[in-house]
Structures are given as C-alpha cells and as structure tokens.
Amino acid sequence: MTTEAVIVSTARTGVGKAYRGALNNTEGPTMAGHVMAEAVRRAGVEPDEVEDVVMGCAMQQGTMVMNVARKGAVRAGLPVTVAGTTIDRQCASGLQAIAVAARSIMLDGVEIAIGGGIESISLVQNDHMNRFHAVDDELMAMKPEMYMSMLDTAEIVAERYKIGRDRQDEYSLECQRRIGAAMQAGRFNDEIVPITTTMAVVNKDTREVSYQQVTLSKDEGPRPETTAEGLAKIKPVFEGKTITAGNASQLSDGASACVLMSDKTAAKKGLEPLGIFRGFVAAGVEPDEMGIGPVAAIPRLLKRHGLRIDDIDLWELNEAYAVQVIYCRDKLGIDPDKLNVNGGSIAIGHPYGMTGSRLAGHILIEGRRRKAKYGVVTMCIGGGMGAAGLFELVN
C-alpha cells in the first residue's frame, strides 16, 4: 500500500521588515526553533517522535551557517536524536524542504518530519556578508547572466514581454487591497505564532544602536492604505525603467515550519490533516529572465498528475516583483480570482528561504476555508529556475 505524506500543522513568525523590523536582531537558530516548537505543539506529537528536520535557507552564512536546521531543532527543545539538514534552492528553498521531508516519509519509512524555511536578511545580507571569491571567473566568462541581480532580470522580463509600469502598479495595488481585507478578516491568525525578541533600534540623529524587547504578532510589510496615486509617484530604481519599491517585495526576515507525517501515523493518532503532499517539480530557464520560471515548472507538474490549469482551485505564486506574476498568470491562463487570493509577497515581504513554506501553510489553511480540492505553490528562482508543488486539501 502506498504511503502518503500529510501535513498536520503549520506555524510561522510574522514577516518582519529587514534591518528595521522586529526580527532584525533575532538569530537564525532561535527564529527557526520558535516555529518548529510551535508546529510540533500544534500537531499534538511528542518532540521525540520527530525523526528529521529539513529547512530551506537561501543565504547560509553568518547566523545561518553550519546547518541552521539542526541548530534550530536543538533550540526548539527537540531531543538530540532529531536530525536536521539545511538545503538551498534559493526562493523555493522552503517548498523544496517540504518536498524532501515528504519524500522521506513516502519512500524511506520516516513517520514524522518537519519541513520549513528561514531567512534573516538583516543579519546576513549586510556589510559583513562574505564576498571572498563570490564570483567564479570561469563561470562569469561562460554565463555572466548567472550573476545578474533579480532586479535586473525583472526589468528584462518587463521589457522583453512588454509589461509596463501601469500593469505592475495595478497588480500591486490589488495585492495590497487583498491583504488588507485578509488581515481584517483574520485569515493569517491560524498561521502566525507571536515571538517576543530583542530588536535593534538605530537613532536617526546619532546612529547609536539601542535594544528593546518587542513582540511580533503580525506581518510588518502590508500597506493596505496604498493608493494608485501613491504608487505612481514612486520613482523607479533605474531611471526610465519600471520597477519601484511599490511594485516589488520588501527585504524581510522570517521563519516557517510544517509538521508532516505518514497518513497511517496520522490515522493512528486520530489527527485530521490539513492536506496531502502530491508532488514537486523544478525546471530551468535562462537566468536573465528567471521570473518566467513557473511557466516551465507548472505544466510539468500538472502533466505528471493528470491535471489542467482549471483543475487547480487556489494558486500561490510568489513574486519578488509584480512583473513576474503578471507574465506567468497571463501566459498560463490562470484565473486572477484564484491567484494570491489574500495578497502576496509584494505586500507581505519575501524572506527567501521561508516563503515557500509560508505559502504552503497558507494555501492549506485557506484551501480548507474555501473547501478547495487542489492548491499549487509556485515561484521563480534566482539563477534561472521555476518550482511548483501540488497539494490536495483535506476538508
């Protein structure tokens, strides 16, 4: 009999603004441990029943160095018998981690595992970042696009596929509107676990740094008061181009974890799953237009499972830039009313390694609320890739 991997719980921090938000001084193991501990508590399992932890992280240095998954497991209070590994598929790292944990259950006999993601941009993407031999000269000569910034690739997609500033701002405004409505309705409450931590505060005049205790219980990024007029006034990053701070996701910190187990273990424990992991794929595209990655990944995923675009009830398509979602949505013919229904990363923020796990947790909870059957989490990936994961919702 085939073993299925089911997700029984999810927990995440609120998404904090990088450098000046509540999580700007929170170390990686502490952040990861916080959500792992809560996900285990919500699952109703004993800590020593967890066999393995898989966490995604795109920037594995500094506070994230030397296997933050294992360190986070210990910080969570899980016994030392619980193993851990940290993986990197850039913006899909959190989703990839869930897929790896699920496959260990489906194929290797693991009964209970944790999959999730984490990123501390504040403590890693800064002046202390290790840039020693960061560029491979031979690869640069062979494929220089591999080192392009995501901002540059977004402008290429905008220009190459003629997606103007007006459409990007229009999508971003709708994203802010949707997240405002979702927050007012409390649709993120079942995901977020408050975290009390120490925040670094910089005095604007003296530049002196002080520290204060804060509790983060909601996302810091959303700006539901955004207007079309306000977006139109924001200057583009590059003169004469289209990407602005209003139609791009902010730099962010955060962590997310999901508890997965075999369907047999869940049944034995009398647990009702949020959903079933059905599959994951990745696909490569030219690195200079990495934003189109989902267009390569999604058809591959659906074909393998005998599904069509219209069979999917909910889509979570992560966007670092609005132009990416617009291109993929239009190219694939995804119904806008099924896509990022409660807003997306333009409003919430995008802690690279965390986002895939956050989206998986959200689509499971929102899918149950809407009595949906299938949900897809998908994203473009730095370096020229796309990834997509299929979940069957349990109502």
Short mmCIF file of N, CA, C and O in Angstrom, two decimals, residues 181-256:
data_model
loop_
_atom_site.label_atom_id
_atom_site.label_comp_id
_atom_site.label_asym_id
_atom_site.label_seq_id
_atom_site.Cartn_x
_atom_site.Cartn_y
_atom_site.Cartn_z
N ALA A 181 -7.88 43.26 3.32
CA ALA A 181 -9.13 42.56 3.61
C ALA A 181 -8.86 41.27 4.38
O ALA A 181 -9.60 40.91 5.31
N ALA A 182 -7.80 40.56 4.00
CA ALA A 182 -7.47 39.30 4.66
C ALA A 182 -7.05 39.53 6.12
O ALA A 182 -7.44 38.77 7.01
N MET A 183 -6.28 40.57 6.36
CA MET A 183 -5.86 40.87 7.73
C MET A 183 -7.05 41.27 8.59
O MET A 183 -7.17 40.86 9.74
N GLN A 184 -7.94 42.05 8.01
CA GLN A 184 -9.13 42.47 8.75
C GLN A 184 -10.01 41.28 9.10
O GLN A 184 -10.63 41.24 10.17
N ALA A 185 -10.02 40.27 8.22
CA ALA A 185 -10.82 39.07 8.46
C ALA A 185 -10.09 38.03 9.30
O ALA A 185 -10.64 36.96 9.61
N GLY A 186 -8.84 38.31 9.66
CA GLY A 186 -8.08 37.39 10.50
C GLY A 186 -7.62 36.13 9.79
O GLY A 186 -7.44 35.08 10.43
N ARG A 187 -7.38 36.21 8.48
CA ARG A 187 -7.07 35.00 7.72
C ARG A 187 -5.62 34.54 7.85
O ARG A 187 -5.25 33.51 7.30
N PHE A 188 -4.80 35.29 8.58
CA PHE A 188 -3.43 34.83 8.84
C PHE A 188 -3.25 34.41 10.30
O PHE A 188 -2.18 33.94 10.68
N ASN A 189 -4.30 34.55 11.09
CA ASN A 189 -4.17 34.30 12.52
C ASN A 189 -3.79 32.86 12.85
O ASN A 189 -3.06 32.60 13.82
N ASP A 190 -4.30 31.91 12.07
CA ASP A 190 -4.02 30.50 12.35
C ASP A 190 -2.62 30.08 11.93
O ASP A 190 -2.19 28.96 12.24
N GLU A 191 -1.90 30.94 11.23
CA GLU A 191 -0.54 30.63 10.80
C GLU A 191 0.49 31.18 11.78
O GLU A 191 1.47 30.52 12.12
N ILE A 192 0.29 32.42 12.20
CA ILE A 192 1.34 33.16 12.90
C ILE A 192 1.39 32.80 14.38
O ILE A 192 0.37 32.76 15.06
N VAL A 193 2.58 32.53 14.87
CA VAL A 193 2.83 32.38 16.29
C VAL A 193 3.63 33.59 16.75
O VAL A 193 4.71 33.86 16.20
N PRO A 194 3.12 34.39 17.68
CA PRO A 194 3.85 35.57 18.14
C PRO A 194 5.23 35.20 18.69
O PRO A 194 5.42 34.12 19.27
N ILE A 195 6.18 36.08 18.49
CA ILE A 195 7.53 35.87 19.00
C ILE A 195 7.98 37.13 19.74
O ILE A 195 7.89 38.24 19.21
N THR A 196 8.42 36.95 20.95
CA THR A 196 8.97 38.06 21.73
C THR A 196 10.49 37.99 21.63
O THR A 196 11.10 36.96 21.92
N THR A 197 11.08 39.10 21.22
CA THR A 197 12.50 39.09 20.92
C THR A 197 13.10 40.47 21.18
O THR A 197 12.40 41.39 21.59
N THR A 198 14.40 40.61 20.92
CA THR A 198 15.08 41.88 21.11
C THR A 198 15.36 42.50 19.75
O THR A 198 15.97 41.88 18.88
N MET A 199 14.93 43.73 19.58
CA MET A 199 15.07 44.45 18.32
C MET A 199 16.13 45.54 18.46
O MET A 199 16.21 46.23 19.48
N ALA A 200 16.95 45.67 17.43
CA ALA A 200 17.95 46.74 17.40
C ALA A 200 17.32 48.01 16.83
O ALA A 200 16.67 47.96 15.78
N VAL A 201 17.49 49.11 17.52
CA VAL A 201 16.92 50.39 17.10
C VAL A 201 18.05 51.40 16.90
O VAL A 201 18.87 51.61 17.80
N VAL A 202 18.11 51.99 15.73
CA VAL A 202 19.16 52.95 15.40
C VAL A 202 18.61 54.37 15.53
O VAL A 202 17.60 54.72 14.90
N ASN A 203 19.26 55.17 16.34
CA ASN A 203 18.88 56.57 16.48
C ASN A 203 19.22 57.31 15.18
O ASN A 203 20.37 57.30 14.73
N LYS A 204 18.25 57.94 14.57
CA LYS A 204 18.44 58.58 13.27
C LYS A 204 19.47 59.70 13.31
O LYS A 204 20.16 59.97 12.32
N ASP A 205 19.57 60.36 14.43
CA ASP A 205 20.48 61.51 14.52
C ASP A 205 21.89 61.10 14.91
O ASP A 205 22.88 61.50 14.27
N THR A 206 22.02 60.29 15.95
CA THR A 206 23.34 59.93 16.47
C THR A 206 23.88 58.63 15.90
O THR A 206 25.07 58.33 16.04
N ARG A 207 23.00 57.83 15.27
CA ARG A 207 23.33 56.50 14.74
C ARG A 207 23.67 55.52 15.85
O ARG A 207 24.17 54.42 15.61
N GLU A 208 23.40 55.89 17.09
CA GLU A 208 23.62 54.99 18.21
C GLU A 208 22.59 53.87 18.19
O GLU A 208 21.41 54.09 17.90
N VAL A 209 23.04 52.66 18.49
CA VAL A 209 22.17 51.49 18.48
C VAL A 209 21.75 51.14 19.90
O VAL A 209 22.60 51.00 20.80
N SER A 210 20.46 51.02 20.12
CA SER A 210 19.93 50.54 21.40
C SER A 210 19.07 49.31 21.13
O SER A 210 18.76 48.99 19.97
N TYR A 211 18.67 48.63 22.18
CA TYR A 211 17.91 47.40 22.02
C TYR A 211 16.65 47.45 22.88
O TYR A 211 16.68 47.93 24.02
N GLN A 212 15.56 46.96 22.32
CA GLN A 212 14.32 46.94 23.08
C GLN A 212 13.56 45.64 22.82
O GLN A 212 13.66 45.05 21.76
N GLN A 213 12.84 45.21 23.82
CA GLN A 213 12.05 43.99 23.69
C GLN A 213 10.76 44.30 22.94
O GLN A 213 10.08 45.28 23.24
N VAL A 214 10.45 43.46 21.97
CA VAL A 214 9.24 43.64 21.18
C VAL A 214 8.58 42.27 20.98
O VAL A 214 9.23 41.23 21.11
N THR A 215 7.30 42.30 20.66
CA THR A 215 6.57 41.08 20.31
C THR A 215 6.00 41.26 18.91
O THR A 215 5.25 42.20 18.67
N LEU A 216 6.39 40.38 18.01
CA LEU A 216 5.88 40.41 16.64
C LEU A 216 4.75 39.40 16.52
O LEU A 216 4.95 38.20 16.70
N SER A 217 3.56 39.89 16.21
CA SER A 217 2.40 39.00 16.11
C SER A 217 1.67 39.15 14.79
O SER A 217 0.63 38.52 14.58
N LYS A 218 2.19 39.99 13.89
CA LYS A 218 1.58 40.13 12.57
C LYS A 218 2.66 40.57 11.58
O LYS A 218 3.76 40.97 11.97
N ASP A 219 2.35 40.49 10.32
CA ASP A 219 3.31 40.89 9.28
C ASP A 219 3.49 42.41 9.30
O ASP A 219 2.52 43.17 9.44
N GLU A 220 4.74 42.84 9.13
CA GLU A 220 5.04 44.26 9.19
C GLU A 220 4.95 44.96 7.83
O GLU A 220 4.90 46.18 7.76
N GLY A 221 4.92 44.20 6.75
CA GLY A 221 5.03 44.80 5.42
C GLY A 221 3.78 45.40 4.81
O GLY A 221 3.86 46.39 4.07
N PRO A 222 2.60 44.81 5.03
CA PRO A 222 1.40 45.27 4.32
C PRO A 222 1.12 46.75 4.48
O PRO A 222 1.27 47.32 5.56
N ARG A 223 0.69 47.35 3.36
CA ARG A 223 0.32 48.77 3.34
C ARG A 223 -1.06 48.90 2.68
O ARG A 223 -1.18 49.37 1.54
N PRO A 224 -2.10 48.46 3.38
CA PRO A 224 -3.43 48.45 2.77
C PRO A 224 -3.97 49.83 2.42
O PRO A 224 -4.93 49.96 1.66
N GLU A 225 -3.34 50.86 2.95
CA GLU A 225 -3.77 52.23 2.64
C GLU A 225 -3.21 52.72 1.31
O GLU A 225 -3.48 53.85 0.88
N THR A 226 -2.44 51.87 0.63
CA THR A 226 -1.82 52.24 -0.65
C THR A 226 -2.87 52.68 -1.66
O THR A 226 -3.96 52.11 -1.75
N THR A 227 -2.53 53.69 -2.44
CA THR A 227 -3.41 54.19 -3.50
C THR A 227 -2.68 54.15 -4.84
O THR A 227 -1.45 54.11 -4.90
N ALA A 228 -3.46 54.19 -5.90
CA ALA A 228 -2.89 54.23 -7.24
C ALA A 228 -2.03 55.48 -7.42
O ALA A 228 -0.95 55.44 -8.02
N GLU A 229 -2.51 56.58 -6.87
CA GLU A 229 -1.77 57.83 -6.99
C GLU A 229 -0.43 57.75 -6.26
O GLU A 229 0.60 58.24 -6.74
N GLY A 230 -0.45 57.14 -5.09
CA GLY A 230 0.77 56.99 -4.32
C GLY A 230 1.79 56.11 -5.04
O GLY A 230 2.98 56.43 -5.06
N LEU A 231 1.33 55.00 -5.62
CA LEU A 231 2.23 54.12 -6.35
C LEU A 231 2.85 54.83 -7.55
O LEU A 231 4.03 54.66 -7.86
N ALA A 232 2.03 55.63 -8.23
CA ALA A 232 2.50 56.32 -9.43
C ALA A 232 3.59 57.34 -9.13
O ALA A 232 4.41 57.66 -10.00
N LYS A 233 3.65 57.84 -7.90
CA LYS A 233 4.63 58.86 -7.53
C LYS A 233 6.00 58.28 -7.17
O LYS A 233 6.98 59.02 -7.09
N ILE A 234 6.07 56.98 -6.96
CA ILE A 234 7.33 56.37 -6.53
C ILE A 234 8.29 56.28 -7.72
O ILE A 234 7.93 55.77 -8.79
N LYS A 235 9.50 56.74 -7.53
CA LYS A 235 10.47 56.73 -8.61
C LYS A 235 10.98 55.31 -8.84
O LYS A 235 11.19 54.55 -7.89
N PRO A 236 11.20 54.94 -10.10
CA PRO A 236 11.77 53.61 -10.38
C PRO A 236 13.22 53.53 -9.87
O PRO A 236 13.90 54.55 -9.74
N VAL A 237 13.66 52.32 -9.59
CA VAL A 237 15.02 52.12 -9.10
C VAL A 237 16.03 52.58 -10.15
O VAL A 237 17.02 53.24 -9.84
N PHE A 238 15.76 52.22 -11.42
CA PHE A 238 16.60 52.64 -12.53
C PHE A 238 15.85 53.69 -13.35
O PHE A 238 14.69 53.47 -13.72
N GLU A 239 16.49 54.79 -13.60
CA GLU A 239 15.86 55.88 -14.35
C GLU A 239 15.31 55.36 -15.68
O GLU A 239 16.00 54.69 -16.45
N GLY A 240 14.04 55.67 -15.94
CA GLY A 240 13.41 55.28 -17.20
C GLY A 240 12.91 53.85 -17.24
O GLY A 240 12.36 53.42 -18.26
N LYS A 241 13.08 53.10 -16.14
CA LYS A 241 12.63 51.70 -16.09
C LYS A 241 11.30 51.60 -15.32
O LYS A 241 10.63 52.61 -15.11
N THR A 242 10.94 50.38 -14.90
CA THR A 242 9.58 50.16 -14.39
C THR A 242 9.49 49.67 -12.95
O THR A 242 8.44 49.79 -12.33
N ILE A 243 10.57 49.11 -12.41
CA ILE A 243 10.50 48.52 -11.07
C ILE A 243 10.67 49.59 -10.01
O ILE A 243 11.61 50.38 -10.05
N THR A 244 9.75 49.59 -9.03
CA THR A 244 9.80 50.55 -7.93
C THR A 244 9.65 49.82 -6.60
O THR A 244 9.34 48.62 -6.56
N ALA A 245 9.82 50.55 -5.53
CA ALA A 245 9.60 49.97 -4.20
C ALA A 245 8.13 49.61 -4.01
O ALA A 245 7.80 48.80 -3.13
N GLY A 246 7.25 50.17 -4.81
CA GLY A 246 5.83 49.89 -4.68
C GLY A 246 5.38 48.63 -5.39
O GLY A 246 4.37 48.02 -5.00
N ASN A 247 6.09 48.22 -6.45
CA ASN A 247 5.68 47.01 -7.17
C ASN A 247 6.70 45.89 -7.03
O ASN A 247 6.77 44.98 -7.86
N ALA A 248 7.49 45.95 -5.95
CA ALA A 248 8.45 44.89 -5.62
C ALA A 248 8.26 44.51 -4.15
O ALA A 248 7.75 45.30 -3.35
N SER A 249 8.66 43.29 -3.81
CA SER A 249 8.56 42.87 -2.41
C SER A 249 9.69 43.47 -1.60
O SER A 249 10.79 43.68 -2.11
N GLN A 250 9.41 43.75 -0.35
CA GLN A 250 10.43 44.31 0.52
C GLN A 250 11.39 43.22 1.01
O GLN A 250 11.04 42.03 1.04
N LEU A 251 12.58 43.60 1.40
CA LEU A 251 13.50 42.67 2.05
C LEU A 251 12.98 42.35 3.44
O LEU A 251 12.53 43.25 4.17
N SER A 252 13.02 41.07 3.82
CA SER A 252 12.30 40.64 5.02
C SER A 252 13.01 39.53 5.76
O SER A 252 13.88 38.83 5.21
N ASP A 253 12.61 39.34 7.02
CA ASP A 253 13.09 38.25 7.87
C ASP A 253 11.89 37.41 8.29
O ASP A 253 10.78 37.92 8.48
N GLY A 254 12.12 36.10 8.49
CA GLY A 254 11.04 35.27 8.98
C GLY A 254 11.37 33.79 8.92
O GLY A 254 12.35 33.37 8.32
N ALA A 255 10.52 32.98 9.59
CA ALA A 255 10.68 31.53 9.60
C ALA A 255 9.32 30.86 9.60
O ALA A 255 8.33 31.42 10.09
N SER A 256 9.30 29.65 9.04
CA SER A 256 8.05 28.88 8.93
C SER A 256 8.37 27.40 9.05
O SER A 256 9.44 26.96 8.59
#
